[in-house]
Amino acid sequence: MPTDPSPPLVLSYSEASCLVRDHAAHLPDAGVLLEEEVPLQRALGRVLAAPVVADRDQPPFNRATRDGYACRSAELNVRPLRVTGLVKAGEAWAGTLEPDAAIEIMTGAPVPSSADCVVMIEHTLRDGSSIRLTAERKLLPGENIVSTGSEAALGALLVPAGTRLSARHIAVAAFCGYAYLRVFRKPLVAVQATGDELVEISEDPLPFQIRNSNSYSLAAQIEQCGGEPLILPILRDDCDATQAAIVQALNHAGADLLILSGGVSMGRFDFVEEALKNLDAEFFFTGAKIQPGKPIVFGRVPRAKLNSWTYFFGLPGNPISTMVTFALFVQPLLNALSGEARGAPRFALARLDGDLHIKSGLTRFLPAALETQEFAPKVRPIPWQGSGDLASNAKANCYLVVPDKLDEGREAMRAGEIVSVLLIG
Ligand code: AMP
Ligand code: MG
């Protein structure tokens, strides 16, 4: 029978969340982040370790943003101009712009130096080699020109280190000639499922057994937030075996973070906390006032030889509890271990579709469907059978946040109220 590992330390959602983020914020100081170089095409989703800076002024020349005519605005505003040349993208126009002359110009071409605007072709009337402005138009200097260096000056910081790279960052890096980017190494995250009832997904479960889905949901979540999952073989509910597996994960596999699922509740065969305690783990909390996921455990455990420690999470085994607690607590720490400056969790606001009752004392995260049609996000809880209901969870695209209490002692949130949702990948 497990012994009590330490006095229970059950925090509110915000206390637990602040505590994890505090540890996350101090990680870079601990020197755990290593760097590597990857080709630009492999950099999507990685975290930048060295900033992307402008290798020249952007744009590098006064760029025409429309097809039309480059000219002096004051001239064309009052009289027709002669068209004396043409410049297209990929060329430079070498001549001088004579008085009362205009140069035909294409989008992306450099604007001749003595022109102060580009008039759109649609705003002109052409008669042979002469153009005039259509009656209702007036030109302003600078119209349809993006001037040299106005988007970014040479050396300007375009993407800071600590940014998780998305397509728009890849675009700007490509623009500045980065064929390779310096990124942080992906942290290795050991995933340890525990439970006498579990079988591998390739096995046929007996009627009273269940398949180990948590190792796979966790591995997917780890990959989604930039970690390298290492799925360890299922552990039986046995304290010595759990202890040995943790030692193996830390000291042989060299995991940067350890996630255990199951075995953290009050059952007679929940040995995870005891095993960690026997390894001199430090516990930051042993529960959070949330649903699902209340028995979550967070702490760190010393490594044998390296005179250092590794963070661990003991996540409740119920599959939705495992996924929700990952999104709320593991992800911020893992983001930080990957070098990301501002990581998860990410919340958004939406209008509630239906009424919801408050359960005082617990912040709840309910599987929900967020619809974002017509610029007005709407969220509706998905009916579910509780924290083991993976089938309902598969229909969700967010978790609706139900606070533990409401203003003025109200006991329900009503349809049409603005509520928070936890965004998930
Ligand atoms: P526990 O947290 O160990 O008390 O487990 C709570 C519930 O989650 C039980 O119904 C377990 O069968 C289930 N469970 C535990 N581990 C897993 C897993 N790896 N995959 C799927 N379900 C699990
Ligand atoms: Mg169990």
Coordinates of C-alpha atoms and ligand atoms in Angstrom, one line a residue:
M1 CA 0.0 0.0 0.0
P2 CA 1.5 3.4 -0.9
T3 CA 2.6 5.6 1.9
D4 CA 1.8 9.4 1.8
P5 CA 4.7 10.9 -0.1
S6 CA 4.4 14.4 1.2
P7 CA 1.7 16.6 2.6
P8 CA -0.8 17.2 -0.2
L9 CA -0.2 20.5 -1.9
V10 CA -3.3 21.2 -3.8
L11 CA -3.3 24.6 -5.6
S12 CA -6.0 26.6 -7.4
Y13 CA -5.7 26.6 -11.2
S14 CA -4.1 30.0 -11.3
E15 CA -1.6 29.2 -8.5
A16 CA -0.5 26.0 -10.2
S17 CA -0.3 27.7 -13.5
C18 CA 1.8 30.6 -12.2
L19 CA 4.1 28.2 -10.4
V20 CA 4.8 26.2 -13.6
R21 CA 5.3 29.4 -15.6
D22 CA 7.7 30.6 -13.0
H23 CA 9.8 27.5 -13.4
A24 CA 9.5 27.8 -17.2
A25 CA 10.7 31.4 -17.1
H26 CA 13.9 30.5 -15.2
L27 CA 14.9 27.6 -17.5
P28 CA 17.2 29.5 -19.9
D29 CA 19.3 30.5 -17.0
A30 CA 19.8 26.8 -16.1
G31 CA 21.7 26.3 -19.4
V32 CA 19.6 23.4 -20.6
L33 CA 19.2 24.7 -24.1
L34 CA 21.4 23.5 -26.9
E35 CA 21.5 24.8 -30.4
E36 CA 21.7 23.3 -33.9
E37 CA 21.4 24.5 -37.5
V38 CA 18.7 23.3 -39.8
P39 CA 17.9 23.9 -43.5
L40 CA 15.1 26.5 -43.8
Q41 CA 12.8 23.9 -45.2
R42 CA 13.1 21.9 -42.0
A43 CA 12.7 24.8 -39.7
L44 CA 8.9 25.0 -39.5
G45 CA 7.7 24.6 -35.9
R46 CA 11.3 24.9 -34.5
V47 CA 12.3 27.6 -32.1
L48 CA 14.8 30.2 -33.3
A49 CA 18.0 30.4 -31.4
A50 CA 19.6 33.3 -33.2
P51 CA 17.6 36.3 -34.6
V52 CA 16.7 36.8 -38.2
V53 CA 17.9 40.2 -39.3
A54 CA 17.5 42.2 -42.5
D55 CA 20.5 41.6 -44.7
R56 CA 19.8 44.8 -46.7
D57 CA 17.2 47.6 -46.7
Q58 CA 13.7 46.3 -47.4
P59 CA 12.6 47.2 -50.0
P60 CA 16.1 47.6 -51.4
F61 CA 14.8 50.2 -53.9
N62 CA 11.7 52.5 -54.1
R63 CA 9.3 49.8 -55.2
A64 CA 6.2 50.4 -57.4
T65 CA 3.2 48.7 -55.9
R66 CA 0.9 49.1 -58.9
D67 CA 1.1 48.8 -62.7
G68 CA 0.9 52.4 -64.1
Y69 CA 3.1 55.3 -64.7
A70 CA 5.9 56.8 -62.7
C71 CA 5.8 60.6 -62.8
R72 CA 5.9 63.9 -60.8
S73 CA 2.5 64.2 -59.1
A74 CA 2.4 68.0 -59.4
E75 CA 2.8 67.7 -63.2
L76 CA 0.2 65.1 -63.9
N77 CA -2.3 66.7 -61.5
V78 CA -2.5 69.7 -63.9
R79 CA -1.6 68.6 -67.4
P80 CA -1.0 65.5 -69.7
L81 CA 2.4 63.9 -69.7
R82 CA 4.4 62.2 -72.5
V83 CA 5.3 58.5 -71.9
T84 CA 9.0 58.2 -72.7
G85 CA 10.0 54.8 -71.4
L86 CA 9.1 51.6 -69.7
V87 CA 10.5 49.7 -66.7
K88 CA 9.4 46.3 -65.5
A89 CA 10.1 44.2 -62.4
G90 CA 13.7 42.9 -62.4
E91 CA 15.1 45.9 -64.3
A92 CA 16.4 49.3 -63.4
W93 CA 15.6 52.4 -65.4
A94 CA 18.9 54.2 -66.2
G95 CA 17.6 57.4 -67.9
T96 CA 16.5 60.7 -66.4
L97 CA 12.9 61.7 -66.1
E98 CA 12.5 64.8 -68.2
P99 CA 10.0 67.5 -67.3
D100 CA 6.4 66.6 -68.3
A101 CA 7.4 63.0 -68.9
A102 CA 6.1 59.7 -67.4
I103 CA 7.6 56.2 -67.5
E104 CA 5.4 53.2 -67.8
I105 CA 6.1 51.0 -64.8
M106 CA 5.1 47.5 -63.6
T107 CA 4.4 46.3 -60.1
G108 CA 7.7 45.4 -58.3
A109 CA 9.9 47.6 -60.5
P110 CA 12.2 50.3 -59.1
V111 CA 10.7 53.8 -59.4
P112 CA 12.9 56.2 -61.4
S113 CA 14.6 58.5 -59.0
S114 CA 13.0 61.8 -60.0
A115 CA 9.5 60.4 -60.0
D116 CA 7.5 61.0 -56.8
C117 CA 4.5 58.8 -57.4
V118 CA 3.1 56.0 -59.5
V119 CA -0.3 56.6 -60.9
M120 CA -2.4 53.4 -61.4
I121 CA -3.1 52.6 -65.0
E122 CA -6.9 52.5 -64.2
H123 CA -6.7 56.2 -63.1
T124 CA -5.3 57.4 -66.4
L125 CA -6.5 57.9 -70.0
R126 CA -4.0 57.3 -72.7
D127 CA -4.0 58.9 -76.1
G128 CA -1.1 57.7 -78.3
S129 CA 2.1 58.4 -76.3
S130 CA 0.4 60.9 -73.9
I131 CA -1.5 60.2 -70.6
R132 CA -3.7 62.3 -68.4
L133 CA -5.4 61.8 -65.1
T134 CA -9.1 60.7 -65.1
A135 CA -11.3 63.7 -64.0
E136 CA -12.0 62.7 -60.4
R137 CA -8.4 61.8 -59.4
K138 CA -5.7 63.9 -57.6
L139 CA -2.3 62.4 -57.0
L140 CA -0.2 62.7 -53.8
P141 CA 3.5 62.5 -53.6
G142 CA 4.6 59.0 -52.6
E143 CA 1.4 57.4 -53.9
N144 CA 1.9 53.7 -54.8
I145 CA 5.6 53.7 -53.9
V146 CA 7.1 51.8 -50.9
S147 CA 10.3 53.7 -50.3
T148 CA 13.8 52.1 -49.7
G149 CA 14.2 50.7 -46.2
S150 CA 10.7 51.7 -45.1
E151 CA 9.7 48.1 -44.3
A152 CA 13.0 47.2 -42.6
A153 CA 16.4 48.9 -42.5
L154 CA 19.6 46.9 -43.0
G155 CA 20.3 45.0 -39.8
A156 CA 16.8 45.4 -38.4
L157 CA 15.5 42.6 -36.1
L158 CA 12.8 40.8 -38.0
V159 CA 12.3 37.6 -36.0
P160 CA 13.7 37.5 -32.4
A161 CA 15.3 34.4 -30.9
G162 CA 12.8 32.4 -28.9
T163 CA 10.1 32.5 -31.7
R164 CA 8.5 29.3 -32.7
L165 CA 8.7 29.4 -36.5
S166 CA 5.6 29.5 -38.6
A167 CA 5.2 30.1 -42.3
R168 CA 5.3 33.9 -42.0
H169 CA 8.7 33.7 -40.2
I170 CA 10.0 31.2 -42.9
A171 CA 8.9 33.7 -45.5
V172 CA 10.9 36.6 -44.0
A173 CA 13.9 34.4 -43.4
A174 CA 13.9 33.3 -47.0
F175 CA 13.5 36.9 -48.1
C176 CA 16.7 37.7 -46.2
G177 CA 18.7 34.8 -47.7
Y178 CA 18.8 32.4 -44.7
A179 CA 19.2 29.0 -46.3
Y180 CA 19.8 27.7 -42.7
L181 CA 18.5 28.8 -39.4
R182 CA 20.0 28.4 -35.9
V183 CA 17.4 26.7 -33.7
F184 CA 17.2 25.1 -30.3
R185 CA 17.6 21.3 -30.0
K186 CA 14.3 19.6 -29.4
P187 CA 14.0 18.4 -25.8
L188 CA 13.7 14.7 -25.2
V189 CA 10.5 13.9 -23.3
A190 CA 10.1 10.4 -21.7
V191 CA 6.5 9.2 -21.7
Q192 CA 5.8 6.6 -19.0
A193 CA 2.3 5.0 -18.9
T194 CA 1.5 3.1 -15.7
G195 CA -1.3 0.7 -15.0
D196 CA -2.0 -3.1 -14.5
E197 CA -5.0 -2.8 -16.9
L198 CA -3.0 -1.5 -19.8
V199 CA -2.0 -3.4 -23.0
E200 CA 0.0 -2.1 -26.0
I201 CA -2.1 -0.9 -28.9
S202 CA -1.0 -3.8 -31.0
E203 CA -2.4 -6.4 -28.6
D204 CA -5.9 -7.7 -28.2
P205 CA -7.2 -6.6 -24.8
L206 CA -9.1 -9.0 -22.6
P207 CA -12.5 -7.7 -21.6
F208 CA -11.2 -6.1 -18.4
Q209 CA -8.1 -4.6 -20.1
I210 CA -7.7 -1.3 -22.0
R211 CA -5.3 -0.1 -24.6
N212 CA -2.6 2.4 -23.6
S213 CA -3.8 5.5 -25.5
N214 CA -2.1 8.0 -23.2
S215 CA 1.4 7.3 -24.5
Y216 CA 0.2 8.1 -28.0
S217 CA -1.8 11.2 -27.2
L218 CA 1.1 12.5 -25.1
A219 CA 3.6 11.8 -27.8
A220 CA 1.4 13.7 -30.3
Q221 CA 1.0 16.6 -28.0
I222 CA 4.8 16.6 -27.3
E223 CA 5.5 16.7 -31.0
Q224 CA 3.0 19.4 -31.5
C225 CA 4.8 21.7 -29.1
G226 CA 8.3 20.9 -30.5
G227 CA 9.5 18.1 -28.3
E228 CA 10.9 14.7 -29.1
P229 CA 8.8 12.0 -27.5
L230 CA 10.3 8.8 -26.1
I231 CA 7.6 6.2 -25.4
L232 CA 8.7 3.8 -22.7
P233 CA 7.2 0.3 -22.2
I234 CA 4.1 0.2 -20.0
L235 CA 4.8 0.0 -16.3
R236 CA 2.9 -2.2 -14.0
D237 CA 1.5 -0.8 -10.7
D238 CA 4.6 -1.6 -8.7
C239 CA 6.7 0.9 -6.7
D240 CA 10.1 -0.7 -7.2
A241 CA 9.5 -1.1 -10.9
T242 CA 8.3 2.5 -11.2
Q243 CA 11.4 3.7 -9.4
A244 CA 13.7 1.7 -11.6
A245 CA 11.9 3.0 -14.7
I246 CA 12.3 6.6 -13.6
V247 CA 16.0 6.1 -13.0
Q248 CA 16.4 4.5 -16.4
A249 CA 14.5 7.4 -18.1
L250 CA 16.6 10.0 -16.4
N251 CA 20.1 8.5 -16.4
H252 CA 20.2 6.3 -19.4
A253 CA 17.8 7.7 -21.9
G254 CA 18.8 11.3 -20.8
A255 CA 15.3 12.7 -20.8
D256 CA 15.0 16.4 -20.5
L257 CA 11.5 16.0 -19.1
L258 CA 9.6 13.1 -17.6
I259 CA 5.9 12.6 -18.0
L260 CA 4.1 9.7 -16.2
S261 CA 0.5 8.9 -16.7
G262 CA -1.7 7.2 -14.2
G263 CA -1.0 6.1 -10.6
V264 CA -1.2 9.5 -9.0
S265 CA -4.6 9.2 -7.4
M266 CA -5.5 7.9 -4.0
G267 CA -6.0 4.2 -5.0
R268 CA -4.2 1.3 -3.3
F269 CA -2.1 0.8 -6.4
D270 CA -1.1 4.3 -7.2
F271 CA 2.7 4.3 -6.6
V272 CA 4.0 7.1 -8.8
E273 CA 4.4 9.7 -6.0
E274 CA 5.9 7.2 -3.6
A275 CA 8.4 6.1 -6.2
L276 CA 9.4 9.7 -6.9
K277 CA 9.7 10.4 -3.2
N278 CA 12.0 7.4 -2.8
L279 CA 14.2 9.1 -5.4
D280 CA 14.3 12.3 -3.4
A281 CA 12.0 14.2 -5.7
E282 CA 10.9 17.7 -4.8
F283 CA 7.2 18.2 -5.2
F284 CA 5.9 21.7 -6.2
F285 CA 2.2 20.6 -6.1
T286 CA 0.4 17.3 -5.8
G287 CA -3.0 18.4 -7.0
A288 CA -4.8 21.3 -8.7
K289 CA -8.4 22.4 -8.1
I290 CA -9.4 21.6 -11.7
Q291 CA -11.6 19.2 -13.5
P292 CA -10.6 17.1 -15.2
G293 CA -7.1 16.5 -13.9
K294 CA -7.3 17.2 -10.2
P295 CA -4.6 14.7 -9.0
I296 CA -1.8 16.2 -11.2
V297 CA 1.7 16.2 -9.7
F298 CA 4.6 18.5 -10.6
G299 CA 8.1 18.5 -9.3
R300 CA 11.7 17.7 -10.1
V301 CA 13.9 14.8 -9.3
P302 CA 17.7 14.7 -9.0
R303 CA 19.8 12.9 -11.7
A304 CA 22.3 10.5 -10.4
K305 CA 25.6 11.7 -11.7
L306 CA 25.1 15.0 -13.3
N307 CA 24.4 17.0 -10.1
S308 CA 21.3 18.3 -11.8
W309 CA 17.6 17.7 -11.8
T310 CA 14.9 16.8 -14.2
Y311 CA 11.3 18.2 -14.1
F312 CA 8.5 15.6 -14.0
F313 CA 4.7 15.7 -14.3
G314 CA 2.6 12.8 -12.9
L315 CA -0.6 13.2 -15.0
P316 CA -3.9 11.5 -14.0
G317 CA -4.5 8.4 -16.2
N318 CA -8.0 9.2 -17.4
P319 CA -7.3 10.1 -21.0
I320 CA -9.0 13.5 -21.1
S321 CA -7.4 14.4 -17.8
T322 CA -4.0 13.5 -19.3
M323 CA -4.6 15.7 -22.4
V324 CA -6.0 18.7 -20.5
T325 CA -3.3 18.7 -17.9
F326 CA -0.7 18.4 -20.6
A327 CA -2.2 21.5 -22.4
L328 CA -2.5 23.5 -19.2
F329 CA 0.8 22.6 -17.4
V330 CA 3.2 20.5 -19.4
Q331 CA 3.1 22.6 -22.5
P332 CA 4.3 25.8 -20.9
L333 CA 7.3 24.1 -19.4
L334 CA 8.0 22.1 -22.6
N335 CA 7.7 25.3 -24.6
A336 CA 10.3 26.8 -22.4
L337 CA 12.6 23.7 -22.6
S338 CA 12.4 24.1 -26.4
G339 CA 13.6 27.7 -26.0
E340 CA 10.2 29.4 -26.8
A341 CA 10.0 32.8 -25.1
R342 CA 6.2 33.0 -25.0
G343 CA 4.5 29.6 -25.0
A344 CA 1.1 28.1 -24.2
P345 CA -1.5 27.9 -22.9
R346 CA -3.4 30.1 -25.3
F347 CA -7.0 31.2 -24.5
A348 CA -9.5 33.1 -26.6
L349 CA -12.9 34.6 -26.0
A350 CA -16.2 33.3 -27.5
R351 CA -19.9 33.6 -27.0
L352 CA -21.4 30.7 -25.0
D353 CA -24.0 28.7 -26.9
G354 CA -26.1 27.2 -24.1
D355 CA -26.2 27.5 -20.2
L356 CA -23.6 26.1 -17.9
H357 CA -23.6 25.5 -14.1
I358 CA -20.6 26.4 -11.9
K359 CA -19.1 23.8 -9.7
S360 CA -17.7 25.9 -6.9
G361 CA -14.1 25.3 -6.0
L362 CA -13.1 23.7 -9.3
T363 CA -12.0 25.4 -12.5
R364 CA -13.4 23.1 -15.3
F365 CA -12.2 22.6 -18.8
L366 CA -14.9 21.0 -20.8
P367 CA -14.5 19.5 -24.3
A368 CA -16.2 22.0 -26.6
A369 CA -16.7 23.0 -30.2
L370 CA -15.6 26.5 -31.3
E371 CA -17.2 27.9 -34.4
T372 CA -15.7 31.0 -35.9
Q373 CA -18.0 31.7 -38.7
E374 CA -19.0 35.3 -39.5
F375 CA -16.3 36.8 -37.3
A376 CA -18.2 35.9 -34.2
P377 CA -16.7 32.9 -32.3
K378 CA -19.3 30.8 -30.7
V379 CA -18.6 27.9 -28.3
R380 CA -20.8 25.0 -27.3
P381 CA -19.9 22.2 -24.8
I382 CA -19.9 18.7 -26.3
P383 CA -21.9 16.2 -24.2
W384 CA -19.6 13.7 -22.6
Q385 CA -19.4 10.9 -20.1
G386 CA -16.5 12.4 -18.1
S387 CA -12.7 12.3 -18.3
G388 CA -12.5 8.8 -19.9
D389 CA -14.7 9.7 -22.9
L390 CA -12.2 9.9 -25.8
A391 CA -14.9 9.5 -28.4
S392 CA -16.5 12.8 -27.3
N393 CA -13.2 14.5 -26.9
A394 CA -12.3 13.7 -30.5
K395 CA -15.2 16.0 -31.5
A396 CA -13.8 18.9 -29.6
N397 CA -11.5 21.6 -30.9
C398 CA -11.1 23.5 -27.6
Y399 CA -11.9 23.3 -23.9
L400 CA -14.4 25.7 -22.5
V401 CA -13.2 27.2 -19.3
V402 CA -15.8 27.2 -16.5
P403 CA -14.5 29.4 -13.6
D404 CA -14.8 28.1 -10.1
K405 CA -16.9 31.1 -9.1
L406 CA -18.8 33.9 -10.7
D407 CA -19.4 37.5 -9.7
E408 CA -22.2 38.3 -7.3
G409 CA -22.6 34.6 -6.4
R410 CA -24.2 33.7 -9.7
E411 CA -24.4 29.9 -10.1
A412 CA -24.6 29.6 -13.9
M413 CA -23.2 31.1 -17.1
R414 CA -26.0 31.9 -19.5
A415 CA -26.2 31.5 -23.3
G416 CA -24.8 34.6 -25.0
E417 CA -22.2 35.3 -22.3
I418 CA -18.6 35.8 -23.3
V419 CA -16.5 32.9 -22.0
S420 CA -12.8 31.8 -22.2
V421 CA -11.7 28.8 -24.2
L422 CA -8.4 27.0 -24.1
L423 CA -7.1 26.6 -27.6
I424 CA -5.6 23.3 -28.6
G425 CA -3.7 21.9 -31.6
Ligands
AMP1 P1 -5.3 6.1 -12.8 O1 -4.9 7.6 -12.9 O2 -4.1 5.2 -12.9 O3 -6.1 5.9 -11.5 O4 -6.2 5.8 -14.0 C1 -7.5 6.4 -14.2 C2 -8.2 5.9 -15.4 O5 -7.5 6.1 -16.5 C3 -8.4 4.4 -15.3 O6 -9.7 4.1 -15.8 C4 -7.4 3.8 -16.2 O7 -7.7 2.6 -16.8 C5 -7.2 4.9 -17.3 N1 -5.9 4.9 -17.8 C6 -4.7 4.9 -17.1 N2 -3.7 4.9 -17.9 C7 -4.1 4.9 -19.1 C8 -3.5 4.9 -20.4 N3 -2.2 4.9 -20.5 N4 -4.3 4.9 -21.5 C9 -5.6 4.9 -21.4 N5 -6.3 4.9 -20.2 C10 -5.5 4.9 -19.1
MG2 MG -3.7 3.3 -12.6

